[in-house]
Amino acid sequence: MSLYRDEGVVLRTQKLGEADRIVTILAKRTGKIRAVAKGVRRTTSRFGARLEPFTHVDLQLHTGRTLDVVTQAETIRPYGEALTGDYPRYTAGSAMLETADRLTHGEKEPALRQFLLLVGGLRTLAEHGHEARLVLDAYFLRSLAVAGYAPTLDACAKCRAPAIRAFAIVAGGVVCGGCKTPGSVIPAGETIGLMTALLRGDWATADASEPRHRSECSGLVAAYLQWHLEHGIRSLRHVERELREPTTTIPASVGSDAAADSP
């Protein structure tokens, strides 16, 4: 039996049998891990509460034939405790977890930068330092950049001309008038400036942005992310509903085993 230790963030869980769960974790050194946590759904489980989504946890596992098995778990920081009472931050955090899962395709392929981005994003959400959707958009843009999909924002993505006319998802960012394609949109200059600030971590500029530019930025970033993932982010529908209808009640489908069972 081969034992190993790592720290990671629990991305999602899936019921297995009567008392077990399959836990998907983005680990600091190992990358994405899918492991069995035996007996965690029993009330007598030693570490069931430590293996919930949003938890930054220190783990010991042993290698199995198909799935590894969690043998020890110690909480480093339970980000869920700081997010569950705040609907916008909880839904933003849920979208982060799902995106991290989608962007780390292979299991046990090191993804240190994605791990650090996720921990940093959850910490920023939990500390209430910035508006939740700004934090989420910053995470989306930076995680895409790490994956090699950073949008071009300072010159035409096709010909590198400095004159910016529109934003074209299929072109990879902003485009000039000559390279503008069907389906391109013409955002406000302040919106492109906000995207640039979020990508660079310029929070002074981001925090000073106007709501209409934040809304436009969020729409572009969400569309750009999902186009590159070739898959929708289910958690975003809750984020977008919150923008339309603010509420403090967390729906049962968000963060539950049923919602987390997506492939």
Short mmCIF file of C-alpha atoms in Angstrom, two decimals:
data_model
loop_
_atom_site.label_atom_id
_atom_site.label_comp_id
_atom_site.label_asym_id
_atom_site.label_seq_id
_atom_site.Cartn_x
_atom_site.Cartn_y
_atom_site.Cartn_z
CA MET A 1 0.00 0.00 0.00
CA SER A 2 1.49 3.34 -1.14
CA LEU A 3 0.75 6.26 1.19
CA TYR A 4 1.15 9.91 0.27
CA ARG A 5 0.26 13.27 1.80
CA ASP A 6 -0.88 16.51 0.20
CA GLU A 7 -3.06 19.55 0.86
CA GLY A 8 -5.93 20.56 -1.35
CA VAL A 9 -9.35 22.15 -1.77
CA VAL A 10 -12.43 19.95 -1.97
CA LEU A 11 -14.15 20.73 -5.27
CA ARG A 12 -17.15 18.41 -5.13
CA THR A 13 -18.49 15.22 -3.61
CA GLN A 14 -20.54 12.33 -4.91
CA LYS A 15 -22.43 9.71 -2.94
CA LEU A 16 -21.08 6.17 -3.11
CA GLY A 17 -22.99 3.28 -1.60
CA GLU A 18 -24.76 3.81 1.71
CA ALA A 19 -22.09 5.64 3.70
CA ASP A 20 -19.17 6.58 1.44
CA ARG A 21 -18.41 9.48 -0.85
CA ILE A 22 -16.17 10.08 -3.84
CA VAL A 23 -14.35 13.33 -3.17
CA THR A 24 -12.75 15.41 -5.93
CA ILE A 25 -9.85 17.52 -4.66
CA LEU A 26 -7.48 19.97 -6.32
CA ALA A 27 -4.23 19.28 -4.51
CA LYS A 28 -1.15 21.46 -4.28
CA ARG A 29 1.41 18.94 -5.51
CA THR A 30 -0.60 16.07 -6.97
CA GLY A 31 -3.16 17.99 -9.02
CA LYS A 32 -6.73 16.76 -9.27
CA ILE A 33 -7.49 13.68 -7.19
CA ARG A 34 -10.64 11.56 -7.04
CA ALA A 35 -10.64 9.51 -3.87
CA VAL A 36 -13.01 7.47 -1.77
CA ALA A 37 -13.79 8.73 1.73
CA LYS A 38 -15.17 5.71 3.51
CA GLY A 39 -17.95 6.06 6.04
CA VAL A 40 -18.05 9.89 5.90
CA ARG A 41 -21.84 10.00 5.64
CA ARG A 42 -22.24 8.29 9.00
CA THR A 43 -22.79 10.52 12.03
CA THR A 44 -19.85 8.79 13.73
CA SER A 45 -17.39 9.63 10.93
CA ARG A 46 -14.08 11.03 12.17
CA PHE A 47 -13.61 13.46 9.30
CA GLY A 48 -16.84 13.71 7.31
CA ALA A 49 -17.28 17.46 7.90
CA ARG A 50 -13.69 18.08 6.82
CA LEU A 51 -14.35 16.75 3.33
CA GLU A 52 -17.04 19.17 2.21
CA PRO A 53 -16.74 21.54 -0.79
CA PHE A 54 -14.79 24.77 -0.07
CA THR A 55 -12.64 23.13 2.60
CA HIS A 56 -8.87 23.59 2.41
CA VAL A 57 -7.65 20.35 3.92
CA ASP A 58 -4.47 18.43 4.69
CA LEU A 59 -4.85 14.82 3.56
CA GLN A 60 -3.22 11.44 3.79
CA LEU A 61 -4.25 8.96 1.12
CA HIS A 62 -3.26 5.56 -0.09
CA THR A 63 -3.17 4.59 -3.74
CA GLY A 64 -5.94 2.27 -4.90
CA ARG A 65 -6.52 0.35 -8.10
CA THR A 66 -9.06 2.78 -9.52
CA LEU A 67 -9.60 5.41 -6.84
CA ASP A 68 -7.32 6.42 -3.98
CA VAL A 69 -8.63 6.22 -0.42
CA VAL A 70 -8.58 9.03 2.14
CA THR A 71 -7.14 7.77 5.44
CA GLN A 72 -6.67 11.07 7.31
CA ALA A 73 -8.02 14.61 6.91
CA GLU A 74 -7.25 17.76 8.88
CA THR A 75 -8.87 21.12 8.14
CA ILE A 76 -6.52 23.97 7.22
CA ARG A 77 -9.29 26.50 6.59
CA PRO A 78 -13.04 25.90 6.14
CA TYR A 79 -13.89 28.59 3.59
CA GLY A 80 -17.47 27.33 3.43
CA GLU A 81 -18.16 28.66 6.94
CA ALA A 82 -17.45 32.21 5.80
CA LEU A 83 -19.44 31.88 2.56
CA THR A 84 -22.63 29.97 3.39
CA GLY A 85 -24.31 32.95 5.04
CA ASP A 86 -23.71 35.23 2.05
CA TYR A 87 -25.55 34.19 -1.12
CA PRO A 88 -23.50 36.22 -3.65
CA ARG A 89 -20.20 34.98 -2.21
CA TYR A 90 -21.41 31.39 -1.89
CA THR A 91 -22.57 31.23 -5.50
CA ALA A 92 -19.37 32.92 -6.71
CA GLY A 93 -17.34 30.38 -4.75
CA SER A 94 -19.37 27.52 -6.22
CA ALA A 95 -18.58 28.80 -9.73
CA MET A 96 -14.87 28.93 -8.81
CA LEU A 97 -14.88 25.31 -7.66
CA GLU A 98 -16.64 24.16 -10.81
CA THR A 99 -14.26 26.13 -13.04
CA ALA A 100 -11.20 24.71 -11.28
CA ASP A 101 -12.62 21.24 -11.86
CA ARG A 102 -13.19 21.95 -15.57
CA LEU A 103 -9.80 23.55 -16.19
CA THR A 104 -7.82 20.70 -14.61
CA HIS A 105 -8.60 17.95 -17.06
CA GLY A 106 -6.28 15.09 -16.16
CA GLU A 107 -6.08 13.45 -12.77
CA LYS A 108 -2.80 13.61 -10.85
CA GLU A 109 -1.30 16.15 -13.24
CA PRO A 110 0.39 18.90 -11.17
CA ALA A 111 -1.55 22.18 -11.33
CA LEU A 112 0.14 24.34 -8.69
CA ARG A 113 -0.82 27.70 -10.19
CA GLN A 114 -4.47 26.71 -10.52
CA PHE A 115 -4.43 25.54 -6.90
CA LEU A 116 -2.89 28.81 -5.69
CA LEU A 117 -5.40 30.85 -7.70
CA LEU A 118 -8.31 28.92 -6.24
CA VAL A 119 -7.08 29.28 -2.65
CA GLY A 120 -6.43 32.98 -3.21
CA GLY A 121 -9.87 33.50 -4.75
CA LEU A 122 -11.69 31.73 -1.92
CA ARG A 123 -9.68 33.63 0.67
CA THR A 124 -10.53 36.96 -0.98
CA LEU A 125 -14.22 36.05 -1.08
CA ALA A 126 -14.19 35.00 2.58
CA GLU A 127 -12.46 38.21 3.67
CA HIS A 128 -15.15 40.42 2.02
CA GLY A 129 -12.47 42.73 0.64
CA HIS A 130 -14.05 43.20 -2.79
CA GLU A 131 -17.44 42.77 -4.44
CA ALA A 132 -18.12 39.08 -5.04
CA ARG A 133 -18.67 39.23 -8.81
CA LEU A 134 -15.45 41.21 -9.27
CA VAL A 135 -13.55 38.51 -7.40
CA LEU A 136 -15.20 35.82 -9.52
CA ASP A 137 -14.40 37.59 -12.80
CA ALA A 138 -10.81 38.12 -11.70
CA TYR A 139 -10.54 34.42 -10.90
CA PHE A 140 -12.04 33.45 -14.26
CA LEU A 141 -9.62 35.66 -16.20
CA ARG A 142 -6.53 34.59 -14.29
CA SER A 143 -7.35 30.88 -14.36
CA LEU A 144 -7.91 31.14 -18.11
CA ALA A 145 -4.55 32.87 -18.43
CA VAL A 146 -2.82 30.07 -16.52
CA ALA A 147 -4.51 27.55 -18.84
CA GLY A 148 -3.21 29.46 -21.88
CA TYR A 149 -6.45 31.21 -22.85
CA ALA A 150 -5.84 34.78 -21.66
CA PRO A 151 -7.87 37.26 -23.73
CA THR A 152 -5.93 39.86 -25.69
CA LEU A 153 -7.00 43.27 -24.38
CA ASP A 154 -4.35 45.78 -25.41
CA ALA A 155 -4.28 45.38 -29.22
CA CYS A 156 -6.14 43.55 -31.98
CA ALA A 157 -6.00 39.82 -31.30
CA LYS A 158 -5.64 39.12 -35.05
CA CYS A 159 -3.39 41.80 -36.54
CA ARG A 160 -2.04 43.50 -33.38
CA ALA A 161 -3.28 46.92 -34.54
CA PRO A 162 -3.63 49.33 -31.61
CA ALA A 163 -7.06 50.62 -32.72
CA ILE A 164 -9.61 48.59 -30.76
CA ARG A 165 -13.14 48.36 -32.14
CA ALA A 166 -14.88 45.29 -30.68
CA PHE A 167 -14.54 42.14 -28.57
CA ALA A 168 -14.66 38.83 -30.44
CA ILE A 169 -14.67 35.64 -28.38
CA VAL A 170 -13.61 33.42 -31.29
CA ALA A 171 -10.69 35.74 -32.09
CA GLY A 172 -9.41 35.62 -28.53
CA GLY A 173 -10.08 39.17 -27.36
CA VAL A 174 -10.39 42.68 -28.72
CA VAL A 175 -10.23 43.31 -32.47
CA CYS A 176 -9.88 46.31 -34.74
CA GLY A 177 -12.51 47.44 -37.25
CA GLY A 178 -10.88 45.54 -40.10
CA CYS A 179 -10.79 42.27 -38.16
CA LYS A 180 -14.25 42.57 -36.64
CA THR A 181 -16.27 39.42 -37.30
CA PRO A 182 -19.98 38.57 -37.10
CA GLY A 183 -20.93 37.97 -33.51
CA SER A 184 -18.47 40.53 -32.15
CA VAL A 185 -19.74 42.97 -29.55
CA ILE A 186 -18.76 46.57 -28.96
CA PRO A 187 -18.26 47.08 -25.23
CA ALA A 188 -17.52 50.37 -23.51
CA GLY A 189 -13.85 51.28 -23.23
CA GLU A 190 -14.27 51.27 -19.44
CA THR A 191 -15.40 47.64 -19.62
CA ILE A 192 -12.20 46.59 -21.39
CA GLY A 193 -10.26 48.64 -18.84
CA LEU A 194 -12.01 46.76 -16.04
CA MET A 195 -11.16 43.39 -17.60
CA THR A 196 -7.53 44.48 -17.86
CA ALA A 197 -7.52 45.60 -14.22
CA LEU A 198 -8.98 42.30 -13.03
CA LEU A 199 -6.48 40.29 -15.05
CA ARG A 200 -3.59 42.31 -13.62
CA GLY A 201 -4.87 42.48 -10.06
CA ASP A 202 -5.40 46.26 -10.11
CA TRP A 203 -8.07 46.33 -7.42
CA ALA A 204 -8.05 50.12 -7.02
CA THR A 205 -9.31 50.47 -10.60
CA ALA A 206 -11.68 47.51 -10.32
CA ASP A 207 -13.29 48.70 -7.08
CA ALA A 208 -13.85 52.16 -8.57
CA SER A 209 -15.67 50.82 -11.64
CA GLU A 210 -19.33 51.58 -12.32
CA PRO A 211 -22.06 48.90 -11.99
CA ARG A 212 -22.94 49.02 -15.71
CA HIS A 213 -19.34 48.30 -16.68
CA ARG A 214 -19.11 45.51 -14.11
CA SER A 215 -22.26 43.94 -15.56
CA GLU A 216 -20.96 44.17 -19.12
CA CYS A 217 -17.58 42.80 -18.05
CA SER A 218 -19.21 39.84 -16.29
CA GLY A 219 -21.20 38.94 -19.39
CA LEU A 220 -18.13 38.99 -21.62
CA VAL A 221 -15.98 37.05 -19.17
CA ALA A 222 -18.63 34.36 -18.62
CA ALA A 223 -19.15 33.92 -22.36
CA TYR A 224 -15.41 33.81 -23.03
CA LEU A 225 -14.83 31.25 -20.28
CA GLN A 226 -17.61 28.91 -21.35
CA TRP A 227 -16.62 29.11 -25.01
CA HIS A 228 -13.09 27.98 -24.19
CA LEU A 229 -14.28 25.27 -21.82
CA GLU A 230 -16.75 24.07 -24.47
CA HIS A 231 -19.11 23.48 -21.57
CA GLY A 232 -21.44 25.62 -19.51
CA ILE A 233 -20.71 26.40 -15.87
CA ARG A 234 -23.84 25.24 -14.04
CA SER A 235 -23.13 27.35 -10.96
CA LEU A 236 -23.21 30.55 -13.04
CA ARG A 237 -26.98 30.36 -13.36
CA HIS A 238 -27.22 30.94 -9.61
CA VAL A 239 -24.77 33.86 -9.84
CA GLU A 240 -26.76 35.41 -12.68
CA ARG A 241 -30.07 34.89 -10.85
CA GLU A 242 -28.62 36.67 -7.81
CA LEU A 243 -27.74 39.64 -10.01
CA ARG A 244 -31.37 39.83 -11.16
CA GLU A 245 -33.09 38.92 -7.88
CA PRO A 246 -30.93 39.50 -4.76
CA THR A 247 -31.68 37.07 -1.93
CA THR A 248 -30.01 35.77 1.18
CA THR A 249 -31.40 32.23 0.96
CA ILE A 250 -29.12 29.53 -0.44
CA PRO A 251 -31.10 27.10 -2.59
CA ALA A 252 -30.80 23.44 -1.60
CA SER A 253 -29.49 22.53 -5.07
CA VAL A 254 -26.36 24.68 -4.67
CA GLY A 255 -23.52 22.78 -3.08
CA SER A 256 -25.52 19.60 -2.45
CA ASP A 257 -24.45 16.13 -3.50
CA ALA A 258 -27.03 16.27 -6.28
CA ALA A 259 -25.53 19.44 -7.72
CA ALA A 260 -22.03 18.20 -7.21
CA ASP A 261 -22.58 14.97 -9.13
CA SER A 262 -21.96 16.65 -12.50
CA PRO A 263 -19.36 14.73 -14.54
#
